[in-house]
PDB file of C-alpha atoms in Angstrom:
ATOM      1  CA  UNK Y  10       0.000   0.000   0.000  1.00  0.00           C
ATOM      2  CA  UNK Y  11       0.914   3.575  -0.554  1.00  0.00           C
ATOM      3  CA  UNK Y  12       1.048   6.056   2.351  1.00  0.00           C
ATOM      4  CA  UNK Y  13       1.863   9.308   1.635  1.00  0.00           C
ATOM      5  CA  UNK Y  14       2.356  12.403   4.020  1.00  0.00           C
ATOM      6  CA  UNK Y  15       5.281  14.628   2.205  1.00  0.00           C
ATOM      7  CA  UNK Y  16       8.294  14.042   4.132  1.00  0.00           C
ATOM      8  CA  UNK Y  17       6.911  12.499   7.072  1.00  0.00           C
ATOM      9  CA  UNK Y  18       5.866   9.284   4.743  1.00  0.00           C
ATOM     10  CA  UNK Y  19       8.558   7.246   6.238  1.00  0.00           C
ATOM     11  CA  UNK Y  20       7.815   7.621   9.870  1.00  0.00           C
ATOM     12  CA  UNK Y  21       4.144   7.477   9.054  1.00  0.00           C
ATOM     13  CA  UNK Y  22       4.882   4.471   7.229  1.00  0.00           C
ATOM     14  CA  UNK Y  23       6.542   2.536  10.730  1.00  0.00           C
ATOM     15  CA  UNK Y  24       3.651   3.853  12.462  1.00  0.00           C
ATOM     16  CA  UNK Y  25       1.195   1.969  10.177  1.00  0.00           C
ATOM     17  CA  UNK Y  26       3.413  -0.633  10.333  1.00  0.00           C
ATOM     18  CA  UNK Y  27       3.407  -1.430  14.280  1.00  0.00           C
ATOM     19  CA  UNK Y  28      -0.076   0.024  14.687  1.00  0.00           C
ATOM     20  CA  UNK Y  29      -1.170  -3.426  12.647  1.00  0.00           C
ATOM     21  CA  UNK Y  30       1.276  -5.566  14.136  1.00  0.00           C
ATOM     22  CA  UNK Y  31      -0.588  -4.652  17.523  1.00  0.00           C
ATOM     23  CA  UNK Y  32      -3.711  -5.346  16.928  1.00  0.00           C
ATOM     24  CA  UNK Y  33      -2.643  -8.784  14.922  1.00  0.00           C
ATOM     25  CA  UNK Y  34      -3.320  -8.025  11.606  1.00  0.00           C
ATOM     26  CA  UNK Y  35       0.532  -8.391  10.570  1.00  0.00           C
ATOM     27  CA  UNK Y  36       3.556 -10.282  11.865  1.00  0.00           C
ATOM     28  CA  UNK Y  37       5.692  -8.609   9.587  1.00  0.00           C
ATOM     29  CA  UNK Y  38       6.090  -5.784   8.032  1.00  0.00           C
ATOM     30  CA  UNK Y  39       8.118  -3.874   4.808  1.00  0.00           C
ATOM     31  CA  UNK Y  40       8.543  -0.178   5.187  1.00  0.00           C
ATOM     32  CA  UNK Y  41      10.293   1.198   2.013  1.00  0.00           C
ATOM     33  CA  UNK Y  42      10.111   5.066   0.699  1.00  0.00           C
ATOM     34  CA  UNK Y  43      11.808   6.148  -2.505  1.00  0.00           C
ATOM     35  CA  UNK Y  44      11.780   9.574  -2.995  1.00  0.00           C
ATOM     36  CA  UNK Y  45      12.881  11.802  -6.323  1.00  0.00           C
ATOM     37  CA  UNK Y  46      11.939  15.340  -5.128  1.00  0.00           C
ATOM     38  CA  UNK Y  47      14.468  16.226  -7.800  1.00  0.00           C
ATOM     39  CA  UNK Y  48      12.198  16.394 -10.739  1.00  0.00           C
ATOM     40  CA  UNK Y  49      10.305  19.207  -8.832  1.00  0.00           C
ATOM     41  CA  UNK Y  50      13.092  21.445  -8.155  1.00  0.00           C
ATOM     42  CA  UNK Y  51      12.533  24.223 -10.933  1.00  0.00           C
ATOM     43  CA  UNK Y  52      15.736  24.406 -13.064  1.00  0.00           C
ATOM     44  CA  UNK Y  53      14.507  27.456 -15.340  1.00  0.00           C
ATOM     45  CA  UNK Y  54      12.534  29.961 -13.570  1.00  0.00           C
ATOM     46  CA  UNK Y  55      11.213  32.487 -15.835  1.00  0.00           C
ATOM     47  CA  UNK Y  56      11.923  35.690 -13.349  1.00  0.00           C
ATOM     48  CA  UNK Y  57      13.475  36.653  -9.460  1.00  0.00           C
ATOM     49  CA  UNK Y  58       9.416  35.763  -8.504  1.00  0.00           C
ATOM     50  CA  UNK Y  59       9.526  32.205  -9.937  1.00  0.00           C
ATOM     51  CA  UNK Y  60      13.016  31.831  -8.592  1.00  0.00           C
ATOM     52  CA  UNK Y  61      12.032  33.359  -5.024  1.00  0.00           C
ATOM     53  CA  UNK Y  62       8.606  30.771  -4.964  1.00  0.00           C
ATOM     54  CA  UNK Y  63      10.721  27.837  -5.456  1.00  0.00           C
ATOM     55  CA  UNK Y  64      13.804  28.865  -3.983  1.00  0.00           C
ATOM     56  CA  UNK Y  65      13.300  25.845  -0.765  1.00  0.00           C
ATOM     57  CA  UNK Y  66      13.495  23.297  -3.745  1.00  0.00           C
ATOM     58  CA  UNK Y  67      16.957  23.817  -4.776  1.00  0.00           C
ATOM     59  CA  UNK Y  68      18.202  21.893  -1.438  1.00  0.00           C
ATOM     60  CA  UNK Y  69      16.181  18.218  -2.956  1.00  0.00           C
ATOM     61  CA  UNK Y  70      18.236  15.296  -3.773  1.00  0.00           C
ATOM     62  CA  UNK Y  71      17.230  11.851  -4.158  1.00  0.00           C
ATOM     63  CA  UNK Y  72      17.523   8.654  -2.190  1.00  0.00           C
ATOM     64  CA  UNK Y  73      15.868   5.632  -0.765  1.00  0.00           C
ATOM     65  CA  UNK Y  74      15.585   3.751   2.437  1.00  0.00           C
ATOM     66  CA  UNK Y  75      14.023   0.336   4.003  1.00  0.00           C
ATOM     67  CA  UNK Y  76      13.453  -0.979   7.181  1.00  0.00           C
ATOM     68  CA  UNK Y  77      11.725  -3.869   8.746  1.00  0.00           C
ATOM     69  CA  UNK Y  78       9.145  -3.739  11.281  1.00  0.00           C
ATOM     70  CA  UNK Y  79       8.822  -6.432  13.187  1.00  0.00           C
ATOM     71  CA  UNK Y  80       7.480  -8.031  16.705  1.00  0.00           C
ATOM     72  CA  UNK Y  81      10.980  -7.735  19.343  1.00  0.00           C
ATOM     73  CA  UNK Y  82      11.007  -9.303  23.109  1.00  0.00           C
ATOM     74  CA  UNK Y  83      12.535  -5.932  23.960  1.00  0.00           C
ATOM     75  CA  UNK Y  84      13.115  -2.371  23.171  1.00  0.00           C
ATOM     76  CA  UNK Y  85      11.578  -1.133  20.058  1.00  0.00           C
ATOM     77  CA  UNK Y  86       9.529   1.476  19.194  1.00  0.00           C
ATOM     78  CA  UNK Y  87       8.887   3.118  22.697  1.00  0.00           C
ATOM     79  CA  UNK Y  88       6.403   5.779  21.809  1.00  0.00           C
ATOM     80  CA  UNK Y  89       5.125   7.841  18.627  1.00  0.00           C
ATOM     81  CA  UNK Y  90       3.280  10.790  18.119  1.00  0.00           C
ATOM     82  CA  UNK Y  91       2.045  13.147  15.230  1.00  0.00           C
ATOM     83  CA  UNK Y  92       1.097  16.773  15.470  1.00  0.00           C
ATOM     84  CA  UNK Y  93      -0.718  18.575  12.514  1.00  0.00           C
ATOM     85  CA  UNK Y  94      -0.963  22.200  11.552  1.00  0.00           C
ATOM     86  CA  UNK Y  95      -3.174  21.644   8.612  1.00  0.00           C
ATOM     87  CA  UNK Y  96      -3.786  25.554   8.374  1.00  0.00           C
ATOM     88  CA  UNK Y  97      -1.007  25.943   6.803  1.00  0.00           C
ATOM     89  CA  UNK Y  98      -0.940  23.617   4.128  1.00  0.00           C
ATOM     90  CA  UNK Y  99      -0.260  26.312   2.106  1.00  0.00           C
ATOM     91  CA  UNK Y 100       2.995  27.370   2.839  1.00  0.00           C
ATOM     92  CA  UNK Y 101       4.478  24.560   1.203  1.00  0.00           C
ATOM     93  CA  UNK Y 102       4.398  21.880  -1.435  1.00  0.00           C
ATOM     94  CA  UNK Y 103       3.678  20.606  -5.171  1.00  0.00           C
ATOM     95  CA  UNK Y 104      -0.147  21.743  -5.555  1.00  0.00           C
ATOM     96  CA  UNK Y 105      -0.260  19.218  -8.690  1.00  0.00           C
ATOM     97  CA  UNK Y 106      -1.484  15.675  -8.417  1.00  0.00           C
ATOM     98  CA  UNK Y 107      -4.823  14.436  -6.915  1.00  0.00           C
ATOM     99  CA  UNK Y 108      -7.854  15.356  -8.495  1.00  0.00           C
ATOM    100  CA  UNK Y 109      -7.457  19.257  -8.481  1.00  0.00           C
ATOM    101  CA  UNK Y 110      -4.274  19.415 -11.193  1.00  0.00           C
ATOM    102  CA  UNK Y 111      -3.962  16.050 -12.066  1.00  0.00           C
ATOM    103  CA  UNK Y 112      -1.983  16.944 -14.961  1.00  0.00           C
ATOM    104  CA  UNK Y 113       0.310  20.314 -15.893  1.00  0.00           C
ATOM    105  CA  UNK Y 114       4.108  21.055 -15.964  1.00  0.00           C
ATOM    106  CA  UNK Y 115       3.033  24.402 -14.170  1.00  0.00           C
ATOM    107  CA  UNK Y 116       1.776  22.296 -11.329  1.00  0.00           C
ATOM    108  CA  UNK Y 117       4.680  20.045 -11.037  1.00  0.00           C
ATOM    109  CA  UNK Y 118       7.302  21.850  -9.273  1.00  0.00           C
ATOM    110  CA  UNK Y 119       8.108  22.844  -5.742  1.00  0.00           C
ATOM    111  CA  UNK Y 120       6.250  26.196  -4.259  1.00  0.00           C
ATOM    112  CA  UNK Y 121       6.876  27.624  -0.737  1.00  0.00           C
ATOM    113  CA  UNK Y 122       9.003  30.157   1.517  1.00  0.00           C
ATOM    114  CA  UNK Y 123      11.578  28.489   3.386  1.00  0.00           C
ATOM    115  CA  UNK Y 124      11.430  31.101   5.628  1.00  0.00           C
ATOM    116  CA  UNK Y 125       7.190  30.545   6.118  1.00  0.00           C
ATOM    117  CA  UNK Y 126       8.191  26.989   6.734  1.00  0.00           C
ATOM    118  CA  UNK Y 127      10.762  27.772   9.466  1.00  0.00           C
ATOM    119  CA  UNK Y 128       8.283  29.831  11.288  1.00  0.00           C
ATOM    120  CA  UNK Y 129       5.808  27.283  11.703  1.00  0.00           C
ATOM    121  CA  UNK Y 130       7.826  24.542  12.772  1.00  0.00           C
ATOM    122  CA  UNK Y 131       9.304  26.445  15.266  1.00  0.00           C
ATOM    123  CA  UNK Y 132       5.992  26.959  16.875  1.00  0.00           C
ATOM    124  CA  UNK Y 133       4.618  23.973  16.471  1.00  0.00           C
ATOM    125  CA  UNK Y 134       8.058  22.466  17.690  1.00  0.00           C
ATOM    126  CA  UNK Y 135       8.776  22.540  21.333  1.00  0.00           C
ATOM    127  CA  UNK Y 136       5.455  22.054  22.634  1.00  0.00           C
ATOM    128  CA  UNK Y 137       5.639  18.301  20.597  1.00  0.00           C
ATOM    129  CA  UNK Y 138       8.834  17.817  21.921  1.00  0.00           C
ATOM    130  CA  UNK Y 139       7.748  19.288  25.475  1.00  0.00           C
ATOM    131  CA  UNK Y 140       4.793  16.596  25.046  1.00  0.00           C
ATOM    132  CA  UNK Y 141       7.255  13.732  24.634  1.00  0.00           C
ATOM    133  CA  UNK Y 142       8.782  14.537  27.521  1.00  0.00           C
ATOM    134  CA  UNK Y 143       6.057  14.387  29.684  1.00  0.00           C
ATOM    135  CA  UNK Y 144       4.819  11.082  28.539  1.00  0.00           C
ATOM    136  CA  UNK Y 145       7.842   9.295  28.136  1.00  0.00           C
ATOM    137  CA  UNK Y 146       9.671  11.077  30.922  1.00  0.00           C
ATOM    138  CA  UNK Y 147      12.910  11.113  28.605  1.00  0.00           C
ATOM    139  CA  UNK Y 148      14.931  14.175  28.220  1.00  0.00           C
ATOM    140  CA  UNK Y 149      18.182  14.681  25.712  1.00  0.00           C
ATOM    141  CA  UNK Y 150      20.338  12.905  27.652  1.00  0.00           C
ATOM    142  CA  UNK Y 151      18.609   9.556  26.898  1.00  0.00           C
ATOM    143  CA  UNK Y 152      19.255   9.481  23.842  1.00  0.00           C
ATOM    144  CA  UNK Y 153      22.171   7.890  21.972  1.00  0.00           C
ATOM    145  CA  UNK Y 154      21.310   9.632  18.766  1.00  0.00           C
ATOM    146  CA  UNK Y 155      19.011  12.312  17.445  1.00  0.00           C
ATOM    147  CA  UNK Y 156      17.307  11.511  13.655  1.00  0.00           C
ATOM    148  CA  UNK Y 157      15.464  14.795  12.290  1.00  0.00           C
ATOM    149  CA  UNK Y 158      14.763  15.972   8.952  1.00  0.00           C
ATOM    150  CA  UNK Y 159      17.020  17.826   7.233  1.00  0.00           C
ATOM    151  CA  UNK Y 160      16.770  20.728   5.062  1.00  0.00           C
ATOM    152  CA  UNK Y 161      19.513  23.021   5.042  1.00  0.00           C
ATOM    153  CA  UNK Y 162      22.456  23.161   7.565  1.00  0.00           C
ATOM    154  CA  UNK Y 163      21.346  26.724   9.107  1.00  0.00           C
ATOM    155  CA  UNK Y 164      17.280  25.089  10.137  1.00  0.00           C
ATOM    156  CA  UNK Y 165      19.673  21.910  11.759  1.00  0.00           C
ATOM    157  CA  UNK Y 166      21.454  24.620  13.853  1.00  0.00           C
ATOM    158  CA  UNK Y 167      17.850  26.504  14.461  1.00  0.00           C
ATOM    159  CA  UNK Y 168      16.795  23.776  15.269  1.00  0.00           C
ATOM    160  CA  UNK Y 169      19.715  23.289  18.176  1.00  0.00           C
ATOM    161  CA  UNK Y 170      18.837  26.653  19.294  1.00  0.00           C
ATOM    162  CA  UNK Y 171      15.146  26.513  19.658  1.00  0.00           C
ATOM    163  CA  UNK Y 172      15.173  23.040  21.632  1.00  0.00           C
ATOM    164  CA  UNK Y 173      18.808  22.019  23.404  1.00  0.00           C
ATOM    165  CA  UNK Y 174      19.394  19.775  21.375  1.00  0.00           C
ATOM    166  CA  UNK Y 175      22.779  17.890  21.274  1.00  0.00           C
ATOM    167  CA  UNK Y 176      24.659  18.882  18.755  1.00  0.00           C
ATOM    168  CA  UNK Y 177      27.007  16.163  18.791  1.00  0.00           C
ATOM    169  CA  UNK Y 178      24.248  13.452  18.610  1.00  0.00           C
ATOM    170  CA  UNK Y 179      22.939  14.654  15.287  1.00  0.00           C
ATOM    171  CA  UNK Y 180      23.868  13.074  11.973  1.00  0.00           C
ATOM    172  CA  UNK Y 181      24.717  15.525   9.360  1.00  0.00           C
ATOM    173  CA  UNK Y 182      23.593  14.221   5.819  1.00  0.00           C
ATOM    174  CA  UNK Y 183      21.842  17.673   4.491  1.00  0.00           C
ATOM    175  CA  UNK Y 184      25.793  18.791   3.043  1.00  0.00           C
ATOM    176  CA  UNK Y 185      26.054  15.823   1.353  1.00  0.00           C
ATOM    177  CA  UNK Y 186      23.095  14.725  -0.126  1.00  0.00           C
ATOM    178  CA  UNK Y 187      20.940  17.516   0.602  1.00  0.00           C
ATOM    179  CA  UNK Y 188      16.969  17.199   1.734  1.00  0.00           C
ATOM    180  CA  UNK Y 189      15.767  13.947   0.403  1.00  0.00           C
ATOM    181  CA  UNK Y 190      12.185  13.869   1.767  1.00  0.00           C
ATOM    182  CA  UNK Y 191      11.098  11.129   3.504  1.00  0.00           C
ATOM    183  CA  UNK Y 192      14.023   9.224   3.021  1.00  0.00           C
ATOM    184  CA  UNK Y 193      16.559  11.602   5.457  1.00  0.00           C
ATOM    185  CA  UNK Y 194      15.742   9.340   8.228  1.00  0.00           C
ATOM    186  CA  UNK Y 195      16.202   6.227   7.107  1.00  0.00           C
ATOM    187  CA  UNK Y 196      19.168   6.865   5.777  1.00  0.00           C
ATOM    188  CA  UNK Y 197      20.640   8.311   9.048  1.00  0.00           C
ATOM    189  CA  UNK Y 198      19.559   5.346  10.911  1.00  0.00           C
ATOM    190  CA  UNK Y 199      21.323   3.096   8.521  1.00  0.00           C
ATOM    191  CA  UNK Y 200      24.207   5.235   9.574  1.00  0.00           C
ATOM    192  CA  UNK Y 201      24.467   4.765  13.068  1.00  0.00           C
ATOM    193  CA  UNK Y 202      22.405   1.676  13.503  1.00  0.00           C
ATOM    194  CA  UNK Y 203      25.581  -0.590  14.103  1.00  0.00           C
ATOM    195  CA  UNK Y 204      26.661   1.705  16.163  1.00  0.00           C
ATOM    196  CA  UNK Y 205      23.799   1.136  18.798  1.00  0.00           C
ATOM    197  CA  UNK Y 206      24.559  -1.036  22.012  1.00  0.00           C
ATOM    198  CA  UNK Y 207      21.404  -2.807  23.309  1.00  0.00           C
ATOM    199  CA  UNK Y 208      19.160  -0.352  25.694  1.00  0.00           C
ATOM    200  CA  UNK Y 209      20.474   3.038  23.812  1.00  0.00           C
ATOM    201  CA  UNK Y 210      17.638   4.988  22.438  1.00  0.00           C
ATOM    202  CA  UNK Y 211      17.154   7.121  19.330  1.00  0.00           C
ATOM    203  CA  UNK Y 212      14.966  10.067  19.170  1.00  0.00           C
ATOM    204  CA  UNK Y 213      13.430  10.228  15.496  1.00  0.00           C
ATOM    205  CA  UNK Y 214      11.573  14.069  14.658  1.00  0.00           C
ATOM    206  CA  UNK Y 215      10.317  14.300  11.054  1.00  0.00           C
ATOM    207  CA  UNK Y 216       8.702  17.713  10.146  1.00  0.00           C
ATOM    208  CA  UNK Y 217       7.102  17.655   6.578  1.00  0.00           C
ATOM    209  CA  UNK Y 218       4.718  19.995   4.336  1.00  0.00           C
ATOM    210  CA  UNK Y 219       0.924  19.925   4.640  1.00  0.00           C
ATOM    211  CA  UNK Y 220       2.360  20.755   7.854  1.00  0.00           C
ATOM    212  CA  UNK Y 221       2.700  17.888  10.628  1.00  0.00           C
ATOM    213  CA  UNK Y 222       5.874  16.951  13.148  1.00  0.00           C
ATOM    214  CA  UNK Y 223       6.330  13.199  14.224  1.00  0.00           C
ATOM    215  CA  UNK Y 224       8.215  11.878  16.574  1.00  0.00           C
ATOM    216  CA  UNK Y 225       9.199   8.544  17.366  1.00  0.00           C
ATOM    217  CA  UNK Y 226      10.939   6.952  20.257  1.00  0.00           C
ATOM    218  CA  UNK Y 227      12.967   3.508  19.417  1.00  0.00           C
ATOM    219  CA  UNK Y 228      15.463   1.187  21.168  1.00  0.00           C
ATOM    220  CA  UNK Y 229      18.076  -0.874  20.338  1.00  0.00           C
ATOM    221  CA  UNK Y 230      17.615  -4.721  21.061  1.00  0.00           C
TER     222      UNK Y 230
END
């Protein structure tokens, strides 16, 4: 099945995933996103407007990433959440597709104010995180590692700023390979995932368009 939710797809994906395993509908379960927000990045604009409205697409690059989701006798996924500001789905995103512009070069690429985009998270932000903290009692120290989207290195070190993060627990792919959706979490867990002793927990944030934060709480068996 498809689940799409911009470039919290991924996490949502997991979610799905272990939500079904729960209630015994699975035993096993795929999670695989493959993401080319390349071919939206507009690569002519006609003017300084055109270049200005699709200015946050110029960071995209492409990539995949799998896991498998799967019954453990510890550890796991600890707790999950999902917090959406749908108010704003304008601020961000490729209006074609659907029903409304099914069809249309026009409607194909990237629109959106990085800036806009910034603003909301960072409202939206700490009170989710503040809300994982009460429920799971966890603060930054418990974590081993830190997993959140990525979309240029100045909103990682925003991001820092706004909540304590730890710096050092973060894993830098937006130089490298730049923001690749819903992808830039899996492939930063296949990163330090052999890393992990048994116990250590990651914290995973995913912020994506439309606009909705995730978080997800999982340990190491």
């Amino acid at each position: 099945m498809d689940v799409s939710n911009a470039c919290n797809s991924f996490l949502n994906g997991i979610d799905l995933a272990r939500a079904m395993i729960l209630a015994g509908r699975a035993r096993r379960a795929l999670v695989v996103t493959g993401e080319t927000p390349s071919r939206a990045m507009r690569r002519d604009p006609a003017d300084a407007a055109a270049l200005r409205d699709g200015f946050a697409g110029y960071t995209f690059g492409d990539a995949g990433a799998a896991v498998v989701v799967e019954p453990v006798e510890r550890g796991g996924i600890l707790d999950t959440a999902t917090v959406t500001a749908s108010e704003h789905w304008q601020a961000g995103g490729i209006p074609g597709g659907g029903s409304r512009h099914p069809r249309g070069d026009e409607y194909s690429y990237f629109r959106g104010g990085g800036k806009e985009l910034r603003g909301i998270f960072e409202r939206i932000g700490p009170a989710a995180l503040a809300d994982l903290t009460q429920r799971t009692g966890l603060t930054w120290d418990d974590y081993a590692r830190v997993l959140v989207h990525q979309v240029t290195v100045p909103y990682l070190e925003r991001f820092v700023e706004l909540t304590g993060a730890p710096a050092d627990r973060l894993v830098l792919t937006v130089p490298e390979l730049g923001n690749v959706a819903s992808a830039t979490i899996g492939i930063q867990l296949d990163l330090v995932k052999a890393q992990l002793k048994p116990g250590e927990k990651v914290l995973m944030i995913g912020l994506g368009g439309g606009v909705s934060l995730m978080t997800m709480v999982w340990e190491a068996s």
